[in-house]
Amino acid sequence: MSGAPAPDVPAEGEVLARRVRTAMVEDPAPARVRGASRRQRLRRDLTLVLLMLPALAYFLVFHYGALAGNLIAFLDYVPFLGITGSVWVGFDNFSEMFRDPAMWQATWNTVEISALQLLFFFPAPLGLALLLHSLTGGFVRKFVQSVVYLPHFISWVIVVALFQQVLGGAGVLNGMLGDHGLSTIDVIGNPDMFKPLVVGQVIWKDSGWGMIIFLAALHQVDEQLYESAAIDGAGWWRRLWHVTLPALRPIIALLLILKLGDILSTGFEQIYLQRASVGPAAAEVLDTFVYFTGVANGDWGYAAAAGLFKGVVGALLVYSANKVAHRLGESGVYR
């Protein structure tokens, strides 16, 4: 009858969805296949998973679990009373910290040393990698690589002692200057030269170790790109600018982001060993400030507030630098 209402006809998409649900209910084989595939992968990679468990436990206990200790920054913490027995003071430790001129002096010294390291130390491993990669002899390349990254395995105690024997007031340099009738200079005990000295020590000790990452990236560059560029008449500089550096750009961006996140950490041991020779005004950084304030003076809450402040600033710098890297087309640390 023409006057009767038309029956409801389901839409095409609804019919398709209904058929898919019916098929999944009637044939659960794909789910079983996926479950079996997961079990097979787990059985295949069981050895690697077991090898990973100690490292995972280390990070969970000593990195993520230790984050709970930041609660001390909001307490008048007394070790004998513990966290539950100490008095809650809220943000009083942070207020005291921001009013302390010594904390701001330590922050400025830290930023200044980190900026010098970023300017002079960060390009040093890249330059070493480019020079070493250009060597043709396999034996010479391995020998130079072994020599330049060997200082990384020397402790800071030995490194500082070596620099004192060479550049100290009674060191080799002043001995040679005195033998020739020239005026001597105490590089180790001069507060004005402390920051360049620290950067020079880091370059000498860790440039070879940082070079390994860039060398690994250079070995991934297709040699045919260099050959094509050479055929097109590109010299060494143009091959470096148009082939090598674009290939290294992702790893450079990644390391730069990580370095910015670590800008308020300049290395405790190196600074601590030389702090007494130049004084706190030149050598006090946030790491040593936290140590002397918290451990030496027993003001644990205040020191924890300074450490938490350093961590928050580092996290914000990593987040901001990662966003900038994304806008420039790089992957960064995370997506």
Coordinates of C-alpha atoms in Angstrom, one line a residue:
M1 CA 0.0 0.0 0.0
S2 CA 1.3 3.4 -1.0
G3 CA 0.1 5.0 2.3
A4 CA 2.0 2.6 4.5
P5 CA 5.3 3.8 6.1
A6 CA 8.5 2.4 4.6
P7 CA 10.4 0.0 6.8
D8 CA 13.6 1.2 8.4
V9 CA 16.6 0.3 6.2
P10 CA 19.9 0.2 8.1
A11 CA 22.6 2.4 6.6
E12 CA 25.5 0.7 4.7
G13 CA 28.0 1.5 7.4
E14 CA 25.9 0.0 10.1
V15 CA 25.3 -3.2 8.1
L16 CA 29.1 -3.6 7.6
A17 CA 29.8 -3.0 11.3
R18 CA 27.2 -5.6 12.3
R19 CA 28.7 -8.1 9.9
V20 CA 32.2 -7.5 11.4
R21 CA 31.0 -8.0 14.9
T22 CA 29.2 -11.2 13.9
A23 CA 32.3 -12.5 12.2
M24 CA 34.4 -11.8 15.3
V25 CA 32.0 -13.6 17.6
E26 CA 31.6 -16.6 15.3
D27 CA 35.3 -16.8 14.5
P28 CA 37.6 -15.9 17.4
A29 CA 40.6 -17.3 15.5
P30 CA 42.3 -13.9 14.9
A31 CA 42.3 -13.2 18.7
R32 CA 43.8 -16.6 19.3
V33 CA 46.4 -16.0 16.6
R34 CA 47.4 -12.7 18.2
G35 CA 47.7 -14.3 21.7
A36 CA 49.8 -17.1 20.3
S37 CA 52.0 -14.6 18.5
R38 CA 52.6 -12.6 21.7
R39 CA 53.5 -15.8 23.5
Q40 CA 55.9 -16.8 20.7
R41 CA 57.6 -13.4 20.8
L42 CA 57.9 -13.6 24.6
R43 CA 59.4 -17.1 24.4
R44 CA 61.7 -16.0 21.7
D45 CA 62.9 -12.9 23.5
L46 CA 62.9 -14.4 27.0
T47 CA 66.6 -14.2 27.4
L48 CA 66.7 -10.5 26.5
V49 CA 63.8 -9.8 28.8
L50 CA 65.6 -11.5 31.7
L51 CA 68.8 -9.5 30.9
M52 CA 66.8 -6.3 31.0
L53 CA 65.2 -6.9 34.4
P54 CA 68.2 -5.9 36.5
A55 CA 68.6 -2.6 34.7
L56 CA 64.8 -2.0 34.9
A57 CA 64.9 -2.7 38.6
Y58 CA 67.8 -0.3 39.0
F59 CA 65.9 2.5 37.4
L60 CA 62.7 1.8 39.2
V61 CA 64.3 1.8 42.6
F62 CA 67.1 4.4 42.4
H63 CA 65.5 6.8 39.9
Y64 CA 61.7 6.6 39.9
G65 CA 61.4 5.3 43.5
A66 CA 63.8 7.9 44.7
L67 CA 61.5 10.7 43.4
A68 CA 59.4 10.2 46.6
G69 CA 62.3 11.7 48.5
N70 CA 61.5 15.1 47.0
L71 CA 58.9 15.4 49.8
I72 CA 61.8 16.4 52.0
A73 CA 61.9 19.8 50.2
F74 CA 58.5 20.6 51.9
L75 CA 59.6 19.5 55.4
D76 CA 61.9 20.7 58.2
Y77 CA 63.5 17.4 57.8
V78 CA 65.3 15.7 60.6
P79 CA 66.9 12.3 59.6
F80 CA 66.3 10.8 63.1
L81 CA 62.6 11.6 62.9
G82 CA 62.1 10.6 59.3
I83 CA 59.6 11.9 56.8
T84 CA 56.5 11.1 59.0
G85 CA 58.0 12.7 62.1
S86 CA 59.4 15.9 60.5
V87 CA 57.4 19.2 60.5
W88 CA 55.6 20.2 57.4
V89 CA 56.7 23.7 56.3
G90 CA 55.3 23.9 52.8
F91 CA 57.1 26.3 50.5
D92 CA 59.2 27.9 53.3
N93 CA 62.4 26.2 52.1
F94 CA 61.8 27.5 48.6
S95 CA 61.2 31.0 49.9
E96 CA 64.4 30.9 51.9
M97 CA 66.3 29.6 48.9
F98 CA 65.1 32.3 46.5
R99 CA 66.2 34.9 49.0
D100 CA 69.6 33.5 49.5
P101 CA 72.3 35.3 47.5
A102 CA 74.6 32.3 47.8
M103 CA 72.1 30.2 45.9
W104 CA 71.9 32.7 43.1
Q105 CA 75.7 33.0 42.9
A106 CA 75.9 29.2 42.6
T107 CA 73.2 29.2 39.9
W108 CA 75.0 31.9 37.9
N109 CA 78.3 30.0 38.2
T110 CA 76.6 26.8 37.0
V111 CA 74.9 28.5 34.0
E112 CA 78.2 30.2 33.0
I113 CA 80.2 27.0 33.2
S114 CA 77.4 25.1 31.3
A115 CA 77.3 27.8 28.6
L116 CA 81.0 27.6 28.1
Q117 CA 80.8 23.8 27.9
L118 CA 78.0 24.0 25.4
L119 CA 80.0 26.5 23.3
F120 CA 83.4 24.8 23.3
F121 CA 82.9 21.2 24.5
F122 CA 79.8 20.2 22.6
P123 CA 81.4 20.7 19.1
A124 CA 84.7 19.1 20.1
P125 CA 83.5 15.4 19.8
L126 CA 82.0 16.2 16.4
G127 CA 85.2 17.8 15.2
L128 CA 87.2 14.8 16.4
A129 CA 84.8 12.4 14.7
L130 CA 85.0 14.2 11.4
L131 CA 88.8 14.2 11.5
L132 CA 89.0 10.6 12.5
H133 CA 86.5 9.6 9.9
S134 CA 88.7 11.2 7.2
L135 CA 91.6 9.0 8.1
T136 CA 92.1 6.2 5.5
G137 CA 94.4 3.9 7.4
G138 CA 92.5 1.4 9.5
F139 CA 95.3 0.9 12.0
V140 CA 95.9 4.6 12.4
R141 CA 92.2 5.2 12.9
K142 CA 91.9 2.6 15.6
F143 CA 95.1 3.7 17.3
V144 CA 94.0 7.4 17.4
Q145 CA 90.5 6.4 18.5
S146 CA 91.9 4.4 21.4
V147 CA 94.2 7.2 22.5
V148 CA 91.6 10.0 22.5
Y149 CA 88.9 8.2 24.4
L150 CA 91.2 6.6 27.0
P151 CA 91.1 9.7 29.3
H152 CA 87.4 9.1 29.8
F153 CA 88.3 6.1 32.0
I154 CA 90.6 8.1 34.3
S155 CA 88.9 9.3 37.5
W156 CA 88.5 13.1 38.1
V157 CA 90.9 12.7 41.1
I158 CA 93.7 11.7 38.7
V159 CA 92.7 14.3 36.1
V160 CA 92.7 17.2 38.6
A161 CA 96.1 16.0 40.0
L162 CA 97.6 15.9 36.5
F163 CA 96.4 19.5 35.7
Q164 CA 97.8 20.7 39.1
Q165 CA 101.2 19.1 38.3
V166 CA 101.3 20.9 34.9
L167 CA 99.5 24.2 35.5
G168 CA 99.8 24.7 39.3
G169 CA 102.0 27.2 41.1
A170 CA 104.9 24.7 41.3
G171 CA 103.9 22.9 38.2
V172 CA 105.8 22.1 35.0
L173 CA 104.7 25.2 33.1
N174 CA 105.9 27.6 35.8
G175 CA 109.1 25.6 36.1
M176 CA 109.8 26.2 32.4
L177 CA 108.9 29.8 32.6
G178 CA 111.1 30.4 35.6
D179 CA 114.1 28.6 34.0
H180 CA 113.8 31.1 31.1
G181 CA 113.5 34.1 33.3
L182 CA 109.8 34.7 32.6
S183 CA 107.1 35.6 35.0
T184 CA 105.1 32.6 36.4
I185 CA 101.3 32.2 36.5
D186 CA 99.2 30.0 38.8
V187 CA 96.4 28.8 36.5
I188 CA 95.0 26.4 39.1
G189 CA 94.7 29.0 41.9
N190 CA 93.4 31.9 39.8
P191 CA 89.6 32.4 40.2
D192 CA 89.4 34.3 36.9
M193 CA 90.7 31.3 35.0
F194 CA 88.8 28.7 36.9
K195 CA 85.8 28.4 34.5
P196 CA 88.0 28.1 31.3
L197 CA 90.1 25.6 33.2
V198 CA 87.1 23.4 34.0
V199 CA 85.9 23.5 30.4
G200 CA 89.4 22.6 29.2
Q201 CA 89.5 19.6 31.6
V202 CA 86.2 18.3 30.3
I203 CA 87.3 18.7 26.7
W204 CA 90.5 16.7 27.4
K205 CA 88.7 14.0 29.3
D206 CA 85.4 13.4 27.5
S207 CA 85.8 14.5 23.9
G208 CA 87.0 11.2 22.8
W209 CA 84.2 9.3 24.5
G210 CA 81.5 11.6 23.0
M211 CA 83.2 11.1 19.6
I212 CA 82.0 7.5 19.5
I213 CA 78.4 8.5 19.0
F214 CA 79.2 10.7 16.0
L215 CA 81.5 8.1 14.5
A216 CA 78.6 5.5 14.7
A217 CA 76.4 8.0 12.9
L218 CA 79.0 8.8 10.2
H219 CA 79.4 5.1 9.4
Q220 CA 75.7 5.0 8.5
V221 CA 76.1 7.7 5.7
D222 CA 76.0 6.1 2.3
E223 CA 79.4 6.4 0.6
Q224 CA 77.6 6.8 -2.8
L225 CA 76.4 10.2 -1.7
Y226 CA 80.0 11.4 -1.3
E227 CA 80.9 9.9 -4.6
S228 CA 78.0 11.6 -6.4
A229 CA 78.9 14.9 -4.8
A230 CA 82.5 14.5 -5.8
I231 CA 81.5 13.8 -9.4
D232 CA 79.3 16.9 -9.4
G233 CA 82.4 18.9 -8.5
A234 CA 81.7 19.4 -4.7
G235 CA 84.9 19.9 -2.7
W236 CA 85.5 18.8 0.9
W237 CA 83.7 21.7 2.4
R238 CA 80.6 21.3 0.3
R239 CA 80.5 17.5 0.9
L240 CA 80.7 18.3 4.6
W241 CA 77.9 20.9 4.5
H242 CA 75.5 19.1 2.1
V243 CA 76.1 15.4 3.0
T244 CA 77.7 14.9 6.3
L245 CA 76.1 17.5 8.5
P246 CA 72.5 16.8 7.3
A247 CA 73.1 13.1 8.1
L248 CA 74.3 14.0 11.6
R249 CA 71.6 16.6 12.3
P250 CA 69.2 14.2 14.1
I251 CA 71.9 13.0 16.5
I252 CA 73.1 16.6 17.0
A253 CA 69.6 17.7 17.9
L254 CA 69.1 14.8 20.3
L255 CA 72.4 15.4 22.1
L256 CA 71.8 19.2 22.2
I257 CA 68.4 18.7 23.9
L258 CA 69.9 16.3 26.5
K259 CA 72.7 18.8 27.1
L260 CA 70.2 21.6 27.7
G261 CA 68.3 19.4 30.2
D262 CA 71.6 18.9 32.1
I263 CA 72.6 22.6 32.0
L264 CA 72.3 23.0 35.8
S265 CA 74.6 20.0 36.4
T266 CA 78.2 20.6 35.8
G267 CA 79.7 17.6 37.6
F268 CA 80.1 17.5 41.4
E269 CA 83.4 15.7 41.7
Q270 CA 85.4 17.8 39.3
I271 CA 84.2 21.1 40.9
Y272 CA 84.5 19.8 44.5
L273 CA 88.1 18.8 44.1
Q274 CA 89.1 22.3 42.9
R275 CA 86.7 24.5 45.0
A276 CA 89.1 25.1 47.8
S277 CA 91.9 26.4 45.6
V278 CA 89.8 29.3 44.1
G279 CA 87.1 29.8 46.7
P280 CA 83.3 29.4 46.7
A281 CA 82.7 32.8 44.9
A282 CA 84.2 31.3 41.7
A283 CA 83.7 27.6 42.1
E284 CA 80.4 27.2 43.9
V285 CA 77.8 25.5 41.6
L286 CA 74.4 24.1 42.5
D287 CA 75.8 20.5 43.0
T288 CA 78.4 21.6 45.6
F289 CA 75.9 24.1 47.0
V290 CA 73.4 21.3 47.7
Y291 CA 76.2 19.2 49.2
F292 CA 77.6 21.8 51.6
T293 CA 74.2 23.1 52.6
G294 CA 72.5 19.7 53.1
V295 CA 75.3 17.3 54.1
A296 CA 77.8 19.6 55.8
N297 CA 75.3 22.0 57.5
G298 CA 72.5 19.5 58.0
D299 CA 69.8 21.6 56.4
W300 CA 68.3 18.7 54.4
G301 CA 65.0 20.4 53.5
Y302 CA 66.7 23.4 52.1
A303 CA 69.1 21.3 50.1
A304 CA 66.3 19.2 48.7
A305 CA 64.5 22.3 47.6
A306 CA 67.5 23.4 45.7
G307 CA 67.9 20.0 44.1
L308 CA 64.2 19.9 43.2
F309 CA 64.5 23.4 41.7
K310 CA 67.4 22.2 39.5
G311 CA 65.4 19.2 38.3
V312 CA 62.3 21.2 37.4
V313 CA 64.3 23.7 35.4
G314 CA 66.1 20.8 33.6
A315 CA 62.8 19.1 32.7
L316 CA 61.3 22.4 31.4
L317 CA 64.4 23.0 29.3
V318 CA 64.1 19.5 27.8
Y319 CA 60.4 19.9 27.1
S320 CA 61.0 23.3 25.4
A321 CA 64.0 22.2 23.4
N322 CA 62.1 19.2 22.2
K323 CA 59.2 21.3 21.0
V324 CA 61.6 23.5 19.1
A325 CA 63.2 20.4 17.5
H326 CA 59.8 19.3 16.4
R327 CA 59.1 22.6 14.8
L328 CA 62.4 22.3 12.9
G329 CA 61.4 18.9 11.6
E330 CA 63.5 16.8 13.9
S331 CA 62.4 13.8 16.0
G332 CA 63.9 15.1 19.3
V333 CA 63.9 12.9 22.4
Y334 CA 60.3 11.9 22.1
R335 CA 57.2 12.6 19.9

